[in-house]
Coordinates of C-alpha atoms in Angstrom, one line a residue:
X297 CA 25.2 -24.5 15.9
X298 CA 27.8 -25.0 12.1
X299 CA 29.1 -21.7 13.4
X300 CA 30.1 -23.0 16.9
X301 CA 32.1 -26.3 15.7
X302 CA 33.5 -23.9 13.3
X303 CA 34.8 -21.5 15.8
X304 CA 35.9 -24.1 18.4
X305 CA 38.4 -25.2 15.4
X306 CA 40.2 -22.2 14.5
X307 CA 40.7 -21.9 18.6
X308 CA 41.9 -25.3 18.1
X309 CA 44.2 -25.6 15.1
X310 CA 45.0 -21.8 16.4
X311 CA 46.2 -23.4 19.2
X312 CA 48.1 -26.6 17.7
X313 CA 50.0 -23.7 15.8
X314 CA 51.4 -21.9 17.8
X315 CA 52.1 -24.8 20.1
X316 CA 54.1 -26.7 17.1
X317 CA 57.4 -25.0 16.8
X318 CA 58.2 -25.7 21.0
X319 CA 56.9 -29.0 20.3
X320 CA 59.4 -30.2 17.8
X321 CA 62.3 -28.6 19.6
X322 CA 61.6 -30.8 22.1
X323 CA 61.0 -33.1 20.3
X324 CA 57.4 -34.1 22.5
X325 CA 54.7 -36.3 20.9
X326 CA 51.3 -34.9 20.8
X327 CA 49.6 -35.3 24.4
X328 CA 47.0 -37.8 24.4
X329 CA 43.1 -37.2 26.9
X330 CA 43.9 -39.4 29.5
X331 CA 41.5 -42.3 30.1
X332 CA 39.8 -40.5 33.2
X333 CA 38.6 -37.4 30.4
X334 CA 37.1 -39.9 28.1
X335 CA 35.2 -42.0 30.4
X336 CA 33.6 -38.7 31.5
X337 CA 33.0 -37.3 28.2
X338 CA 32.2 -41.4 27.3
X339 CA 29.1 -40.8 30.4
X340 CA 27.9 -37.3 29.2
X341 CA 27.1 -38.2 25.9
X342 CA 25.1 -40.8 27.5
X343 CA 23.2 -39.2 29.8
X344 CA 22.5 -36.3 26.6
X345 CA 21.5 -38.9 24.4
X346 CA 19.2 -40.5 27.5
X347 CA 17.5 -37.3 28.1
X348 CA 16.7 -36.7 24.1
X349 CA 14.8 -40.6 24.9
X350 CA 12.8 -40.0 27.3
X351 CA 10.8 -37.4 25.8
X352 CA 9.9 -40.0 23.0
X353 CA 10.1 -43.1 25.9
X354 CA 6.8 -40.8 28.3
X355 CA 4.9 -39.6 26.1
X356 CA 1.8 -40.8 25.3
X357 CA 1.1 -42.9 21.3
X358 CA 0.0 -40.3 18.9
X359 CA -2.9 -42.6 17.3
X360 CA -2.6 -41.7 13.1
X361 CA -5.7 -43.4 12.5
X362 CA -8.0 -42.9 9.5
X363 CA -10.6 -39.3 9.8
X364 CA -13.0 -39.7 7.2
X365 CA -13.1 -35.8 7.9
X366 CA -9.8 -35.9 6.3
X367 CA -13.0 -36.4 2.7
X368 CA -15.9 -34.7 2.4
X369 CA -18.9 -36.0 3.3
X370 CA -19.8 -38.6 1.6
X371 CA -16.6 -40.6 1.2
X372 CA -13.7 -42.1 3.1
X373 CA -10.2 -42.8 3.3
X374 CA -8.7 -45.4 5.0
X375 CA -5.5 -47.7 5.1
X376 CA -2.7 -47.0 2.7
X377 CA -5.0 -44.9 0.4
X378 CA -3.9 -41.7 -0.3
X379 CA -6.8 -40.6 -1.8
X380 CA -10.7 -40.4 -1.1
X381 CA -13.1 -42.1 -2.0
X382 CA -17.2 -41.8 -2.7
X383 CA -19.4 -44.6 -0.6
X384 CA -19.6 -48.4 -2.1
X385 CA -23.1 -47.9 -4.5
X386 CA -25.2 -51.2 -4.4
X387 CA -24.0 -52.0 -7.5
X388 CA -19.8 -52.1 -6.4
X389 CA -20.8 -53.2 -3.2
X390 CA -21.9 -56.8 -4.9
X391 CA -19.2 -56.7 -7.7
X392 CA -16.4 -55.4 -6.3
X393 CA -16.8 -55.9 -2.4
X394 CA -15.9 -59.8 -1.7
X395 CA -16.7 -62.1 1.7
X396 CA -13.8 -64.4 2.8
X397 CA -16.2 -65.5 6.3
X398 CA -18.4 -64.4 8.6
X399 CA -17.0 -62.9 11.3
X400 CA -20.3 -62.3 14.1
X401 CA -23.8 -61.9 14.9
X402 CA -25.2 -58.7 16.0
X403 CA -28.6 -58.7 18.2
X404 CA -30.7 -56.3 17.0
X405 CA -33.3 -55.4 20.0
X406 CA -37.2 -55.7 18.9
X407 CA -38.6 -52.8 19.3
X408 CA -42.5 -53.6 17.0
X409 CA -43.6 -54.0 20.9
X410 CA -43.5 -49.9 21.3
X411 CA -45.6 -49.5 18.6
X412 CA -48.6 -51.0 20.8
X413 CA -51.7 -49.1 22.4
X414 CA -49.8 -48.3 26.1
X415 CA -52.8 -51.0 28.4
X416 CA -52.1 -53.6 25.4
X417 CA -47.6 -52.8 26.3
X418 CA -48.0 -52.4 30.5
X419 CA -50.5 -56.1 30.4
X420 CA -47.1 -57.2 28.1
X421 CA -45.2 -56.2 30.6
X422 CA -46.6 -57.4 33.6
X423 CA -48.0 -60.9 32.5
X424 CA -44.5 -62.0 30.4
X425 CA -41.8 -60.3 32.6
X426 CA -38.4 -60.6 30.7
X427 CA -34.7 -59.9 32.6
X428 CA -33.5 -59.2 28.8
X429 CA -35.0 -57.5 26.4
X430 CA -36.0 -59.8 23.6
X431 CA -33.8 -60.1 20.8
X432 CA -33.0 -61.0 17.1
X433 CA -30.1 -62.3 15.6
X434 CA -30.6 -59.8 12.5
X435 CA -26.9 -59.0 11.2
X436 CA -24.7 -61.6 10.6
X437 CA -20.7 -59.6 10.2
X438 CA -18.6 -61.0 7.3
X439 CA -14.8 -60.1 7.2
X440 CA -14.4 -59.1 3.6
X441 CA -12.2 -58.1 1.5
X442 CA -12.7 -54.8 -1.7
X443 CA -9.3 -53.7 -3.5
X444 CA -6.5 -55.0 -1.1
X445 CA -8.7 -54.1 1.7
X446 CA -9.8 -55.4 5.3
X447 CA -13.1 -54.8 5.6
X448 CA -16.6 -55.4 7.4
X449 CA -20.1 -55.8 5.4
X450 CA -22.6 -56.9 7.5
X451 CA -26.0 -57.5 6.3
X452 CA -29.8 -57.2 8.3
X453 CA -30.9 -60.8 7.9
X454 CA -34.3 -60.4 10.1
X455 CA -36.5 -58.0 7.5
X456 CA -39.2 -57.1 10.4
X457 CA -36.2 -55.2 11.8
X458 CA -35.8 -53.3 8.7
X459 CA -36.6 -50.1 11.0
X460 CA -33.5 -50.3 13.5
X461 CA -31.1 -51.3 11.2
X462 CA -32.0 -47.7 9.1
X463 CA -30.8 -45.5 12.1
X464 CA -28.4 -47.2 12.7
X465 CA -27.2 -46.9 9.1
X466 CA -28.3 -43.3 9.6
X467 CA -26.5 -42.4 13.4
X468 CA -22.6 -43.7 10.9
X469 CA -23.1 -41.6 8.0
X470 CA -24.4 -38.5 10.2
X471 CA -21.3 -39.3 12.7
X472 CA -19.0 -39.4 10.9
X473 CA -15.4 -38.8 12.5
X474 CA -12.2 -40.5 13.7
X475 CA -14.6 -41.1 17.1
X476 CA -16.6 -43.5 15.3
X477 CA -15.9 -46.2 12.8
X478 CA -15.5 -45.7 9.5
X479 CA -18.5 -46.1 6.1
X480 CA -18.1 -47.0 3.0
X481 CA -20.9 -48.3 1.5
X482 CA -23.6 -49.0 2.5
X483 CA -26.9 -50.9 -0.2
X484 CA -30.4 -49.9 1.8
X485 CA -32.3 -52.5 -0.8
X486 CA -29.5 -55.5 0.3
X487 CA -29.9 -54.7 3.7
X488 CA -26.0 -54.0 4.3
X489 CA -24.1 -51.7 5.2
X490 CA -19.3 -51.9 4.6
X491 CA -17.8 -50.5 7.4
X492 CA -13.7 -50.5 8.2
X493 CA -12.4 -53.9 9.2
X494 CA -10.6 -54.3 13.4
X495 CA -9.1 -57.1 13.9
X496 CA -8.8 -56.7 17.6
X497 CA -12.6 -56.7 17.5
X498 CA -14.4 -55.7 20.4
X499 CA -13.4 -53.7 23.6
X500 CA -13.7 -56.8 25.2
X501 CA -10.8 -58.0 23.7
X502 CA -9.1 -56.1 25.6
X503 CA -7.1 -57.7 28.5
X504 CA -6.6 -60.6 25.8
X505 CA -5.1 -58.7 23.5
X506 CA -2.9 -57.0 25.7
X507 CA -1.9 -59.9 27.3
X508 CA -0.1 -61.4 24.0
X509 CA 3.0 -61.2 23.9
X510 CA 4.1 -58.6 20.6
X511 CA 2.0 -56.1 22.6
X512 CA 3.6 -56.4 26.1
X513 CA 5.4 -52.8 25.2
X514 CA 2.2 -51.3 25.2
X515 CA 0.1 -52.5 27.9
X516 CA 1.4 -49.5 30.3
X517 CA -0.4 -46.7 31.8
X518 CA 0.7 -44.6 30.3
X519 CA -1.1 -46.2 27.1
X520 CA -4.0 -47.7 29.3
X521 CA -4.4 -44.3 31.1
X522 CA -4.7 -42.6 26.6
X523 CA -7.0 -45.0 25.8
X524 CA -9.6 -44.5 28.4
X525 CA -8.6 -40.4 27.9
X526 CA -10.8 -42.0 23.6
X527 CA -13.0 -43.2 25.9
X528 CA -14.3 -40.2 27.0
X529 CA -13.8 -38.4 23.7
X530 CA -16.5 -40.5 22.0
X531 CA -18.3 -39.0 25.3
X532 CA -18.3 -36.3 25.1
X533 CA -17.9 -35.9 21.0
X534 CA -21.8 -37.7 21.7
X535 CA -22.5 -35.5 23.8
X536 CA -21.9 -32.8 21.7
X537 CA -22.4 -34.6 18.6
X538 CA -23.8 -32.5 15.6
X539 CA -27.3 -33.9 15.7
X540 CA -28.0 -32.5 18.9
X541 CA -27.1 -34.7 22.8
X542 CA -27.5 -38.0 22.3
X543 CA -27.1 -41.0 25.1
X544 CA -25.3 -44.2 24.3
X545 CA -27.8 -45.5 25.6
X546 CA -26.8 -50.0 24.9
X547 CA -24.6 -49.5 28.3
X548 CA -26.6 -51.7 30.6
X549 CA -23.8 -53.6 32.4
X550 CA -20.2 -53.2 31.4
X551 CA -19.5 -56.6 29.3
X552 CA -22.8 -54.6 26.7
X553 CA -20.6 -51.5 27.3
X554 CA -17.3 -52.9 25.5
X555 CA -18.9 -54.6 23.0
X556 CA -20.9 -51.3 21.5
X557 CA -16.5 -50.4 20.4
X558 CA -13.5 -51.4 19.5
X559 CA -10.0 -51.9 19.3
X560 CA -7.6 -49.8 16.2
X561 CA -4.9 -51.9 15.7
X562 CA -2.4 -49.0 16.5
X563 CA -4.9 -48.8 19.5
X564 CA -7.2 -46.2 20.0
X565 CA -11.0 -47.0 20.0
X566 CA -14.0 -45.9 17.8
X567 CA -18.1 -46.0 18.7
X568 CA -19.8 -48.7 15.4
X569 CA -22.9 -49.9 17.6
X570 CA -25.3 -46.7 17.0
X571 CA -28.5 -48.9 16.5
X572 CA -29.5 -46.6 20.5
X573 CA -29.1 -43.3 20.6
X574 CA -31.7 -41.4 21.4
X575 CA -31.7 -37.2 22.0
X576 CA -31.8 -35.2 24.5
X577 CA -33.3 -31.1 24.3
X578 CA -33.2 -30.0 27.8
X579 CA -34.4 -26.2 26.0
X580 CA -37.4 -28.7 25.2
X581 CA -37.1 -30.7 28.6
X582 CA -36.9 -33.7 25.9
X583 CA -35.9 -36.3 28.1
X584 CA -34.9 -40.6 26.9
X585 CA -35.5 -43.7 28.5
X586 CA -33.0 -46.8 27.6
X587 CA -35.3 -48.7 26.7
X588 CA -38.7 -50.2 28.7
X589 CA -38.1 -52.5 30.9
X590 CA -37.1 -52.7 34.9
X591 CA -32.8 -52.2 35.1
X592 CA -31.2 -53.6 37.7
X593 CA -27.4 -53.3 39.5
X594 CA -24.8 -50.6 40.6
X595 CA -23.6 -50.2 36.8
X596 CA -26.0 -48.5 35.9
X597 CA -26.5 -44.3 37.0
X598 CA -30.0 -43.8 39.7
X599 CA -32.3 -42.1 37.5
X600 CA -32.0 -45.3 35.5
X601 CA -33.2 -47.8 38.5
X602 CA -37.2 -47.9 39.5
X603 CA -37.5 -45.4 42.3
X604 CA -40.9 -46.8 43.5
X605 CA -39.6 -50.2 45.5
X606 CA -40.6 -53.6 45.3
X607 CA -43.5 -53.2 46.2
X608 CA -44.9 -51.2 42.7
X609 CA -44.4 -53.4 40.5
X610 CA -42.5 -51.7 37.5
X611 CA -44.7 -50.0 34.8
X612 CA -42.9 -48.3 31.7
X613 CA -45.8 -45.9 31.8
X614 CA -44.9 -44.3 35.9
X615 CA -40.5 -44.7 35.1
X616 CA -39.3 -41.8 35.3
X617 CA -36.6 -40.3 32.5
X618 CA -33.4 -38.6 31.8
X619 CA -30.7 -37.2 30.7
X620 CA -27.0 -37.5 29.1
X621 CA -25.6 -37.8 33.2
X622 CA -26.9 -41.6 33.1
X623 CA -23.4 -41.4 30.5
X624 CA -20.9 -39.9 32.9
X625 CA -21.4 -42.2 36.0
X626 CA -20.8 -45.9 33.4
X627 CA -17.2 -43.3 33.5
X628 CA -14.8 -44.7 36.3
X629 CA -16.1 -48.5 35.7
X630 CA -15.2 -47.9 32.4
X631 CA -11.7 -46.2 32.4
X632 CA -11.1 -48.7 35.6
X633 CA -11.7 -51.7 33.3
X634 CA -9.6 -49.7 30.5
X635 CA -6.6 -49.4 33.1
X636 CA -6.6 -53.1 34.0
X637 CA -3.4 -54.0 37.3
X638 CA -0.7 -52.7 35.3
X639 CA 2.4 -51.0 37.5
X640 CA 1.6 -47.9 37.8
X641 CA -2.3 -47.8 37.2
X642 CA -3.3 -47.9 41.3
X643 CA -1.5 -44.0 40.9
X644 CA -3.4 -43.5 38.6
X645 CA -6.3 -44.2 39.8
X646 CA -6.1 -42.1 43.3
X647 CA -5.2 -39.3 41.1
X648 CA -8.8 -39.3 39.4
X649 CA -9.8 -40.5 42.8
X650 CA -11.6 -36.8 42.6
X651 CA -13.1 -36.7 39.0
X652 CA -14.6 -40.5 39.4
X653 CA -16.2 -39.4 42.7
X654 CA -18.1 -37.0 41.1
X655 CA -18.9 -38.8 38.5
X656 CA -20.5 -40.9 40.6
X657 CA -22.9 -38.3 42.3
X658 CA -25.9 -39.9 43.1
X659 CA -28.0 -36.0 41.9
X660 CA -27.3 -36.1 38.1
X661 CA -26.9 -31.9 37.6
X662 CA -23.6 -31.4 40.0
X663 CA -21.8 -35.0 38.2
X664 CA -18.9 -33.4 35.5
X665 CA -19.5 -33.1 32.0
X666 CA -17.6 -35.7 29.4
X667 CA -15.4 -32.4 29.0
X668 CA -14.6 -31.9 32.7
X669 CA -13.1 -35.9 33.0
X670 CA -11.4 -35.3 29.5
X671 CA -9.5 -32.2 30.9
X672 CA -8.9 -34.0 34.3
X673 CA -7.1 -37.0 32.4
X674 CA -5.3 -35.0 30.5
X675 CA -3.4 -33.0 32.7
X676 CA -3.1 -36.1 34.9
X677 CA -1.3 -38.2 32.5
X678 CA 0.8 -34.2 32.1
X679 CA 2.1 -34.3 35.1
X680 CA 2.8 -37.7 35.6
X681 CA 4.0 -38.0 32.7
X682 CA 6.6 -35.6 33.9
X683 CA 7.1 -36.7 37.4
X684 CA 8.3 -40.5 35.9
X685 CA 10.8 -37.7 33.5
X686 CA 12.1 -35.6 36.1
X687 CA 13.5 -38.7 38.6
X688 CA 14.5 -40.8 35.5
X689 CA 16.7 -37.8 34.9
X690 CA 17.7 -37.6 38.3
X691 CA 18.8 -41.3 38.7
X692 CA 21.2 -40.4 35.5

């Protein structure tokens, strides 16, 4: 580029030098660029600048969330930290973490009844069957501070729920990745877990957040489709996790499903609640059941519904088990919520119609994999982005 400019300057200077004698003889003033030519040059320059900027306007946001995989196992890095730090110990949690205020409570399911003899279990279900599983508010979450970093401290308050608490901790330790909330430390003696704090809260707050004036610039179909891709990426990660094929069982309705995920400050999604992730093993024909009560509604997959009709009372021992394809059934509903009703979202829904229809197949084996869905989402994003960019260029 510099060589071309230099050559142009030399040619211009040469031409000027050749013409100088004649111009000086005639006494003519240097020729000025006509206003019309200057206007055309300005318009051309503006078009070039707009063309270069279009890529930034229509390119999906790149989420630079902290990735625990950048650190060795048992270490973390959040915020502006340059170096990885080991998971904090009991002593460090007690002395270095300062609680600021309580920001939430967690309802931990009672699972002790599952250890009872099957006859007693069935009798209990028949006599006092509840619309919701018995729960205990056994977890409190505190906004806290560690070395000037805002963090979330979760504390178990009901010791009878400790097995579930430890199971969730084990899942959190084993599944650390950019798809899962970052673990900073834990203390089994004190029943505490420290994780990265995300001030925007759970994914269920998405609409309220995007309605705020300071977030209007990201309330677009491009950003919302990227959120849907984040969600499907998490499901895909769980289905191909280091532990095997895991099923997100805490997802029997849309609000409950959304509450399992956190919205980060740069508008990505991470899984947060990992205490109900049973393992599917197709080779050994090990399937799962999400809970031990009867489920209802269109949100859950057909195979999760009681198959023997209203005339036959529900019995957990007769309820068939199922696999990870129940997560696939729910993807269109969650994505529909994430896409919202902004300008362009109906266009996105139209292009996703076929893949979402496949997700709703009554036969689980005919549903696509999470990776298939993710690939389709990416193709739709690329296609629509290119179309919008092309249309915008034609208007210039």
